[in-house]
Coordinates of C-alpha atoms in Angstrom, one line a residue:
M1 CA -32.3 -103.8 48.8
N2 CA -33.4 -104.9 52.2
R3 CA -31.4 -102.2 53.9
V4 CA -33.5 -99.5 52.1
I5 CA -36.9 -101.0 53.0
L6 CA -36.4 -101.0 56.8
P7 CA -35.7 -97.2 57.1
K8 CA -38.6 -96.4 54.8
L9 CA -41.0 -98.5 56.9
I10 CA -39.8 -96.8 60.1
V11 CA -40.3 -93.3 58.6
L12 CA -43.8 -94.4 57.3
A13 CA -44.7 -95.8 60.7
I14 CA -43.7 -92.5 62.4
L15 CA -45.6 -90.5 59.8
V16 CA -48.8 -92.6 60.3
A17 CA -48.5 -92.2 64.1
L18 CA -48.1 -88.5 63.8
V19 CA -51.1 -88.1 61.4
G20 CA -53.2 -90.4 63.7
R21 CA -52.4 -88.3 66.7
L22 CA -53.2 -85.1 64.8
Y23 CA -56.5 -86.5 63.7
Q24 CA -57.3 -87.5 67.3
L25 CA -56.4 -84.0 68.7
Q26 CA -58.2 -82.0 66.0
V27 CA -61.2 -84.1 64.9
V28 CA -62.3 -86.3 67.7
P29 CA -64.7 -84.1 69.6
D30 CA -64.0 -85.2 73.2
E31 CA -60.3 -84.8 73.0
A32 CA -60.4 -81.6 70.9
E33 CA -62.8 -79.8 73.3
R34 CA -60.7 -80.8 76.3
Y35 CA -57.5 -79.4 74.8
R36 CA -59.3 -76.2 73.6
D37 CA -60.6 -75.5 77.1
S38 CA -57.3 -76.0 78.7
T39 CA -55.7 -73.7 76.1
R40 CA -58.3 -71.0 76.7
A41 CA -57.6 -71.2 80.5
R42 CA -53.9 -70.6 79.9
T43 CA -54.3 -67.7 77.4
V44 CA -52.0 -64.8 78.2
R45 CA -53.7 -61.4 78.1
Y46 CA -51.5 -58.3 77.5
L47 CA -52.4 -55.0 79.1
P48 CA -50.8 -51.9 77.8
V49 CA -48.6 -50.3 80.5
R50 CA -47.4 -46.8 80.3
P51 CA -43.6 -46.5 80.5
I52 CA -42.7 -44.4 83.5
R53 CA -39.1 -43.4 83.2
G54 CA -38.6 -41.6 86.5
E55 CA -36.6 -38.5 87.3
I56 CA -33.0 -37.8 86.5
F57 CA -31.1 -35.9 89.1
A58 CA -27.8 -34.1 88.8
A59 CA -24.7 -35.3 90.7
D60 CA -25.6 -33.4 93.8
G61 CA -28.8 -35.5 94.1
K62 CA -31.1 -32.5 94.5
T63 CA -31.2 -30.7 91.2
L64 CA -33.9 -32.2 88.9
L65 CA -32.6 -32.5 85.4
A66 CA -35.5 -34.4 83.7
E67 CA -38.9 -35.8 84.7
S68 CA -41.6 -37.9 83.1
V69 CA -44.5 -35.8 81.8
P70 CA -47.4 -37.0 79.7
I71 CA -47.4 -35.8 76.1
Y72 CA -50.7 -35.8 74.1
T73 CA -51.0 -35.8 70.4
V74 CA -54.0 -34.3 68.6
S75 CA -54.6 -35.2 65.0
I76 CA -57.3 -34.0 62.6
R77 CA -58.3 -35.8 59.5
P78 CA -59.0 -33.3 56.7
A79 CA -61.9 -35.5 55.5
D80 CA -63.7 -34.9 58.9
L81 CA -63.4 -31.1 58.6
P82 CA -65.9 -28.8 56.8
S83 CA -64.8 -28.1 53.2
L84 CA -62.5 -25.1 52.8
L85 CA -64.2 -24.1 49.6
S86 CA -67.9 -24.4 50.5
E87 CA -67.8 -23.7 54.3
P88 CA -64.7 -21.6 55.2
E89 CA -66.4 -20.0 58.2
A90 CA -67.3 -23.4 59.7
R91 CA -63.7 -24.6 59.2
A92 CA -62.3 -21.5 60.8
E93 CA -64.7 -22.0 63.7
V94 CA -63.4 -25.6 64.2
F95 CA -59.8 -24.3 64.2
S96 CA -60.5 -21.5 66.6
R97 CA -62.3 -23.9 69.0
L98 CA -59.3 -26.3 68.9
S99 CA -56.9 -23.5 69.6
Q100 CA -58.9 -22.4 72.6
L101 CA -59.2 -26.0 73.9
L102 CA -55.6 -26.8 73.4
S103 CA -54.2 -23.5 74.5
I104 CA -52.1 -22.9 71.5
S105 CA -51.8 -20.0 69.1
N106 CA -54.2 -19.3 66.4
T107 CA -51.9 -20.6 63.7
L108 CA -54.2 -23.5 63.1
T109 CA -56.3 -21.4 60.8
I110 CA -53.5 -21.6 58.2
S111 CA -54.3 -24.6 56.0
P112 CA -51.2 -26.5 54.7
A113 CA -52.6 -26.1 51.1
A114 CA -52.8 -22.3 51.5
A115 CA -49.3 -22.2 52.9
L116 CA -48.0 -24.2 49.9
D117 CA -49.8 -21.9 47.5
E118 CA -48.2 -18.8 49.1
A119 CA -44.8 -20.4 49.1
V120 CA -45.0 -21.2 45.4
L121 CA -46.1 -17.7 44.4

């Protein structure tokens, strides 16, 4: 029976010491503020960095096979566009302005819903 009590007392003493230290670090104002300030000073800030892949040359070392070029994505939320039923002219105007700005063909005026309707018929 005595062999079981000693390990229990050791575990209880370690647990009490850990809880006491946790209380000291979290609740006692002087200690807590000191550790919070030192943590704020060591905070790591991540900055996004564009991956630059570089150029790939052929075996002759002169012929450029691939290079890094920026690619832009334009997305349009249908909820932000004028309604197709109530304002079709305004919607067509938005698409034509986008096609001019982006230098792409005028295929933007075809709505996905209209294309699906035509495909079903």
